[in-house]
mmCIF file with all atom_site columns, C-alpha atoms in Angstrom:
data_model
loop_
_atom_site.group_PDB
_atom_site.id
_atom_site.type_symbol
_atom_site.label_atom_id
_atom_site.label_alt_id
_atom_site.label_comp_id
_atom_site.label_asym_id
_atom_site.label_entity_id
_atom_site.label_seq_id
_atom_site.pdbx_PDB_ins_code
_atom_site.Cartn_x
_atom_site.Cartn_y
_atom_site.Cartn_z
_atom_site.occupancy
_atom_site.B_iso_or_equiv
_atom_site.pdbx_formal_charge
_atom_site.auth_seq_id
_atom_site.auth_comp_id
_atom_site.auth_asym_id
_atom_site.auth_atom_id
_atom_site.pdbx_PDB_model_num
ATOM 1   C CA . UNK A 1 1   ? 13.442  49.658 200.416 1.00 59.00 ? 52  UNK A CA 1
ATOM 2   C CA . UNK A 1 2   ? 10.364  51.835 199.801 1.00 56.00 ? 53  UNK A CA 1
ATOM 3   C CA . UNK A 1 3   ? 12.414  54.141 197.646 1.00 60.00 ? 54  UNK A CA 1
ATOM 4   C CA . UNK A 1 4   ? 13.416  51.266 195.442 1.00 62.00 ? 55  UNK A CA 1
ATOM 5   C CA . UNK A 1 5   ? 9.820   50.237 194.885 1.00 62.00 ? 56  UNK A CA 1
ATOM 6   C CA . UNK A 1 6   ? 8.855   53.826 194.269 1.00 55.00 ? 57  UNK A CA 1
ATOM 7   C CA . UNK A 1 7   ? 11.700  54.152 191.673 1.00 62.00 ? 58  UNK A CA 1
ATOM 8   C CA . UNK A 1 8   ? 10.413  51.030 189.926 1.00 64.00 ? 59  UNK A CA 1
ATOM 9   C CA . UNK A 1 9   ? 6.895   52.422 189.763 1.00 62.00 ? 60  UNK A CA 1
ATOM 10  C CA . UNK A 1 10  ? 8.041   55.815 188.394 1.00 60.00 ? 61  UNK A CA 1
ATOM 11  C CA . UNK A 1 11  ? 10.284  54.178 185.747 1.00 62.00 ? 62  UNK A CA 1
ATOM 12  C CA . UNK A 1 12  ? 7.409   52.005 184.407 1.00 58.00 ? 63  UNK A CA 1
ATOM 13  C CA . UNK A 1 13  ? 6.581   52.927 180.864 1.00 58.00 ? 64  UNK A CA 1
ATOM 14  C CA . UNK A 1 14  ? 3.308   54.624 180.107 1.00 57.00 ? 65  UNK A CA 1
ATOM 15  C CA . UNK A 1 15  ? 0.470   52.353 179.095 1.00 55.00 ? 66  UNK A CA 1
ATOM 16  C CA . UNK A 1 16  ? -0.618  52.156 175.449 1.00 53.00 ? 67  UNK A CA 1
ATOM 17  C CA . UNK A 1 17  ? 1.259   51.808 172.270 1.00 53.00 ? 68  UNK A CA 1
ATOM 18  C CA . UNK A 1 18  ? 2.963   48.715 170.779 1.00 52.00 ? 69  UNK A CA 1
ATOM 19  C CA . UNK A 1 19  ? 4.709   47.786 174.043 1.00 56.00 ? 70  UNK A CA 1
ATOM 20  C CA . UNK A 1 20  ? 1.561   47.315 176.147 1.00 58.00 ? 71  UNK A CA 1
ATOM 21  C CA . UNK A 1 21  ? 2.223   43.517 176.585 1.00 64.00 ? 72  UNK A CA 1
ATOM 22  C CA . UNK A 1 22  ? 5.539   44.171 178.301 1.00 71.00 ? 73  UNK A CA 1
ATOM 23  C CA . UNK A 1 23  ? 3.950   46.828 180.450 1.00 79.00 ? 74  UNK A CA 1
ATOM 24  C CA . UNK A 1 24  ? 1.295   44.300 181.616 1.00 82.00 ? 75  UNK A CA 1
ATOM 25  C CA . UNK A 1 25  ? 4.025   41.810 182.576 1.00 88.00 ? 76  UNK A CA 1
ATOM 26  C CA . UNK A 1 26  ? 5.922   44.418 184.515 1.00 87.00 ? 77  UNK A CA 1
ATOM 27  C CA . UNK A 1 27  ? 2.767   45.360 186.350 1.00 89.00 ? 78  UNK A CA 1
ATOM 28  C CA . UNK A 1 28  ? 2.094   41.741 187.268 1.00 91.00 ? 79  UNK A CA 1
ATOM 29  C CA . UNK A 1 29  ? 5.712   41.379 188.473 1.00 92.00 ? 80  UNK A CA 1
ATOM 30  C CA . UNK A 1 30  ? 5.390   44.546 190.527 1.00 92.00 ? 81  UNK A CA 1
ATOM 31  C CA . UNK A 1 31  ? 2.144   43.452 192.185 1.00 92.00 ? 82  UNK A CA 1
ATOM 32  C CA . UNK A 1 32  ? 3.596   39.974 192.814 1.00 92.00 ? 83  UNK A CA 1
ATOM 33  C CA . UNK A 1 33  ? 6.650   41.442 194.524 1.00 92.00 ? 84  UNK A CA 1
ATOM 34  C CA . UNK A 1 34  ? 4.493   43.712 196.680 1.00 93.00 ? 85  UNK A CA 1
ATOM 35  C CA . UNK A 1 35  ? 2.420   40.675 197.791 1.00 93.00 ? 86  UNK A CA 1
ATOM 36  C CA . UNK A 1 36  ? 5.567   38.727 198.503 1.00 92.00 ? 87  UNK A CA 1
ATOM 37  C CA . UNK A 1 37  ? 6.946   41.619 200.618 1.00 93.00 ? 88  UNK A CA 1
ATOM 38  C CA . UNK A 1 38  ? 3.688   41.747 202.628 1.00 92.00 ? 89  UNK A CA 1
ATOM 39  C CA . UNK A 1 39  ? 3.740   38.018 203.156 1.00 92.00 ? 90  UNK A CA 1
ATOM 40  C CA . UNK A 1 40  ? 7.355   37.834 204.431 1.00 91.00 ? 91  UNK A CA 1
ATOM 41  C CA . UNK A 1 41  ? 7.376   41.012 206.440 1.00 93.00 ? 92  UNK A CA 1
ATOM 42  C CA . UNK A 1 42  ? 3.909   41.159 207.960 1.00 92.00 ? 93  UNK A CA 1
ATOM 43  C CA . UNK A 1 43  ? 1.842   37.996 207.717 1.00 92.00 ? 94  UNK A CA 1
ATOM 44  C CA . UNK A 1 44  ? 4.486   35.356 208.376 1.00 93.00 ? 95  UNK A CA 1
ATOM 45  C CA . UNK A 1 45  ? 5.966   36.940 211.558 1.00 94.00 ? 96  UNK A CA 1
ATOM 46  C CA . UNK A 1 46  ? 2.505   37.616 212.899 1.00 94.00 ? 97  UNK A CA 1
ATOM 47  C CA . UNK A 1 47  ? 1.619   33.965 212.461 1.00 95.00 ? 98  UNK A CA 1
ATOM 48  C CA . UNK A 1 48  ? 4.792   32.917 214.190 1.00 95.00 ? 99  UNK A CA 1
ATOM 49  C CA . UNK A 1 49  ? 4.035   35.155 217.232 1.00 94.00 ? 100 UNK A CA 1
ATOM 50  C CA . UNK A 1 50  ? 0.516   33.755 217.425 1.00 93.00 ? 101 UNK A CA 1
ATOM 51  C CA . UNK A 1 51  ? 1.755   30.184 217.474 1.00 95.00 ? 102 UNK A CA 1
ATOM 52  C CA . UNK A 1 52  ? 4.314   31.029 220.209 1.00 93.00 ? 103 UNK A CA 1
ATOM 53  C CA . UNK A 1 53  ? 1.520   32.650 222.282 1.00 91.00 ? 104 UNK A CA 1
ATOM 54  C CA . UNK A 1 54  ? -0.747  29.649 221.879 1.00 92.00 ? 105 UNK A CA 1
ATOM 55  C CA . UNK A 1 55  ? 2.161   27.399 222.960 1.00 92.00 ? 106 UNK A CA 1
ATOM 56  C CA . UNK A 1 56  ? 2.738   29.523 226.045 1.00 90.00 ? 107 UNK A CA 1
ATOM 57  C CA . UNK A 1 57  ? -0.902  29.427 227.063 1.00 90.00 ? 108 UNK A CA 1
ATOM 58  C CA . UNK A 1 58  ? -1.243  25.719 226.480 1.00 89.00 ? 109 UNK A CA 1
ATOM 59  C CA . UNK A 1 59  ? 1.967   24.859 228.481 1.00 90.00 ? 110 UNK A CA 1
ATOM 60  C CA . UNK A 1 60  ? 0.875   26.812 231.637 1.00 91.00 ? 111 UNK A CA 1
ATOM 61  C CA . UNK A 1 61  ? 0.603   24.576 234.695 1.00 91.00 ? 112 UNK A CA 1
ATOM 62  C CA . UNK A 1 62  ? -0.540  24.894 238.298 1.00 92.00 ? 113 UNK A CA 1
ATOM 63  C CA . UNK A 1 63  ? 2.186   26.524 240.384 1.00 92.00 ? 114 UNK A CA 1
ATOM 64  C CA . UNK A 1 64  ? 3.740   28.538 237.480 1.00 92.00 ? 115 UNK A CA 1
ATOM 65  C CA . UNK A 1 65  ? 4.584   32.135 238.236 1.00 95.00 ? 116 UNK A CA 1
ATOM 66  C CA . UNK A 1 66  ? 3.057   34.441 235.624 1.00 95.00 ? 117 UNK A CA 1
ATOM 67  C CA . UNK A 1 67  ? 2.999   38.155 234.714 1.00 94.00 ? 118 UNK A CA 1
ATOM 68  C CA . UNK A 1 68  ? -0.373  39.450 233.486 1.00 93.00 ? 119 UNK A CA 1
ATOM 69  C CA . UNK A 1 69  ? -0.882  41.997 230.718 1.00 91.00 ? 120 UNK A CA 1
ATOM 70  C CA . UNK A 1 70  ? -1.722  44.666 233.381 1.00 90.00 ? 121 UNK A CA 1
ATOM 71  C CA . UNK A 1 71  ? 1.657   44.055 235.135 1.00 92.00 ? 122 UNK A CA 1
ATOM 72  C CA . UNK A 1 72  ? 0.314   41.916 238.003 1.00 94.00 ? 123 UNK A CA 1
ATOM 73  C CA . UNK A 1 73  ? 2.518   39.085 239.247 1.00 94.00 ? 124 UNK A CA 1
ATOM 74  C CA . UNK A 1 74  ? 1.061   35.932 240.701 1.00 94.00 ? 125 UNK A CA 1
ATOM 75  C CA . UNK A 1 75  ? 1.058   32.122 240.886 1.00 95.00 ? 126 UNK A CA 1
ATOM 76  C CA . UNK A 1 76  ? -1.402  29.941 239.045 1.00 94.00 ? 127 UNK A CA 1
ATOM 77  C CA . UNK A 1 77  ? -3.735  28.142 241.552 1.00 94.00 ? 128 UNK A CA 1
ATOM 78  C CA . UNK A 1 78  ? -6.123  26.532 239.091 1.00 94.00 ? 129 UNK A CA 1
ATOM 79  C CA . UNK A 1 79  ? -6.639  26.279 235.347 1.00 94.00 ? 130 UNK A CA 1
ATOM 80  C CA . UNK A 1 80  ? -10.046 25.974 233.631 1.00 92.00 ? 131 UNK A CA 1
ATOM 81  C CA . UNK A 1 81  ? -11.032 26.010 229.933 1.00 90.00 ? 132 UNK A CA 1
ATOM 82  C CA . UNK A 1 82  ? -10.626 29.750 229.330 1.00 91.00 ? 133 UNK A CA 1
ATOM 83  C CA . UNK A 1 83  ? -9.648  31.088 232.732 1.00 94.00 ? 134 UNK A CA 1
ATOM 84  C CA . UNK A 1 84  ? -6.909  30.862 235.301 1.00 95.00 ? 135 UNK A CA 1
ATOM 85  C CA . UNK A 1 85  ? -7.121  31.408 238.998 1.00 95.00 ? 136 UNK A CA 1
ATOM 86  C CA . UNK A 1 86  ? -4.104  33.503 240.087 1.00 95.00 ? 137 UNK A CA 1
ATOM 87  C CA . UNK A 1 87  ? -2.962  33.767 243.663 1.00 94.00 ? 138 UNK A CA 1
ATOM 88  C CA . UNK A 1 88  ? -1.497  37.279 244.282 1.00 93.00 ? 139 UNK A CA 1
ATOM 89  C CA . UNK A 1 89  ? -0.952  36.975 248.036 1.00 92.00 ? 140 UNK A CA 1
ATOM 90  C CA . UNK A 1 90  ? -1.559  34.386 250.776 1.00 92.00 ? 141 UNK A CA 1
ATOM 91  C CA . UNK A 1 91  ? -5.303  35.086 250.980 1.00 93.00 ? 142 UNK A CA 1
ATOM 92  C CA . UNK A 1 92  ? -6.163  36.669 247.643 1.00 95.00 ? 143 UNK A CA 1
ATOM 93  C CA . UNK A 1 93  ? -6.976  34.744 244.477 1.00 95.00 ? 144 UNK A CA 1
ATOM 94  C CA . UNK A 1 94  ? -8.249  36.384 241.281 1.00 95.00 ? 145 UNK A CA 1
ATOM 95  C CA . UNK A 1 95  ? -9.703  34.771 238.175 1.00 95.00 ? 146 UNK A CA 1
ATOM 96  C CA . UNK A 1 96  ? -8.417  36.023 234.791 1.00 95.00 ? 147 UNK A CA 1
ATOM 97  C CA . UNK A 1 97  ? -8.830  35.037 231.153 1.00 94.00 ? 148 UNK A CA 1
ATOM 98  C CA . UNK A 1 98  ? -5.930  32.954 229.828 1.00 92.00 ? 149 UNK A CA 1
ATOM 99  C CA . UNK A 1 99  ? -5.344  35.640 227.161 1.00 91.00 ? 150 UNK A CA 1
ATOM 100 C CA . UNK A 1 100 ? -4.427  38.083 230.026 1.00 92.00 ? 151 UNK A CA 1
ATOM 101 C CA . UNK A 1 101 ? -1.281  36.066 230.804 1.00 93.00 ? 152 UNK A CA 1
ATOM 102 C CA . UNK A 1 102 ? 1.637   37.937 229.186 1.00 92.00 ? 153 UNK A CA 1
ATOM 103 C CA . UNK A 1 103 ? 4.497   35.701 230.180 1.00 91.00 ? 154 UNK A CA 1
ATOM 104 C CA . UNK A 1 104 ? 5.538   32.810 232.400 1.00 91.00 ? 155 UNK A CA 1
ATOM 105 C CA . UNK A 1 105 ? 8.394   33.500 234.732 1.00 87.00 ? 156 UNK A CA 1
ATOM 106 C CA . UNK A 1 106 ? 11.122  30.791 234.654 1.00 73.00 ? 157 UNK A CA 1
ATOM 107 C CA . UNK A 1 107 ? 11.280  28.736 237.871 1.00 69.00 ? 158 UNK A CA 1
#
């Protein structure tokens, strides 16, 4: 795909002369297509992942088993505004930020 774009850029006519109006239009089309490629290949998927992550964090509930970003497994004991209390053994509970939760293990 990059080679196609590079080919289009290299085949663009030199600026100046009587055909400068057509050259300006082709430049606008080229920049528009680059913006469209960035939107559909980078921005849109990133926004989708962010929405999925927010949904995961908002649906967490007490008793869910979770895996944290550091690889620690545990069960949610309590949920506060920005933190969760994770029980990792019978006597050990550790407080983490909600953003540290990587995934919720299905029950």
